[in-house]
Amino acid sequence: MREIDKPICDRRLALIAMGNSNRDYLNTNYDKDRATNVADEIWAINSTAFVLKCDMAVMMDDMQELEDRRPEYAERIKAELSDTPILTSRAYEDYPSIVQYPLDKVISKYQFRYLNGSVAYGLAYALYMGYKKIILYGCDYMYDHKPGVYERGRGCVEFWIAVGSILEEAEISVASSSTLMDSNGASYYGYREQPMFDVGKNEDGSLKLKFTGWKPAPEPEPEESPEDGKGIPVEDAREKDKKDVKK
């Protein structure tokens, strides 16, 4: 890992996974008005480590199991990440850059055994190490363009965001286009017109909200009757089918 002239608690750490919101990291750094990178350190989740130059890769799958199940992937790790620290479940001599996950110490510190994916493991490890400024990119788990498709692990990551925010008082943020924490369009359930706030901070750094009014509800779009492909609305088509069966 490269030398960084900052204590861990002051470093800005980006955890970057493979979801669509990892583009937010690139777009933010493309901004010509930025004087520095959005993060001091980058930890790449799984295959993201092959694409982005990172300070550490987080790959919790057992490397020997990967050799049996996905040998090409294991060989790529050896070839391309030999000089990159790899945080994973168990150390092996064939992978000299491995950092074995201190599972006993992490669980002992937080008293929670809820860890079910590489992002959650990476976030919990970052909190354990003392990072206080963390932003998550590409940790999406569900996608607007794939309704009904959910990846396992979202709840666990959101749980560790809460742990870090409350127990460690860490500043943990999520890419604005991510579905994690409903960051891509957060609304308050039950409110037809969404409340609006001026957002400030209290002396201790916590958020301070002041209600300013209501955001008008969008006009409902006119409903269109779905059709069965022959120009007949579905309900009418069903009634027609029933009549045909009776005949």
PDB file of C-alpha atoms in Angstrom, residues 186-192 194-195:
ATOM      1  CA  ALA A 186     -34.689   9.271  -1.596  1.00  0.00           C
ATOM      2  CA  SER A 187     -38.267  10.183  -0.707  1.00  0.00           C
ATOM      3  CA  TYR A 188     -40.190  10.047   2.532  1.00  0.00           C
ATOM      4  CA  TYR A 189     -42.712   7.217   2.491  1.00  0.00           C
ATOM      5  CA  GLY A 190     -46.298   8.252   3.084  1.00  0.00           C
ATOM      6  CA  TYR A 191     -45.901  11.862   1.971  1.00  0.00           C
ATOM      7  CA  ARG A 192     -47.862  12.757  -1.166  1.00  0.00           C
ATOM      8  CA  GLN A 194     -42.421  15.691  -0.204  1.00  0.00           C
ATOM      9  CA  PRO A 195     -41.198  17.896   2.670  1.00  0.00           C
TER      10      PRO A 195
END
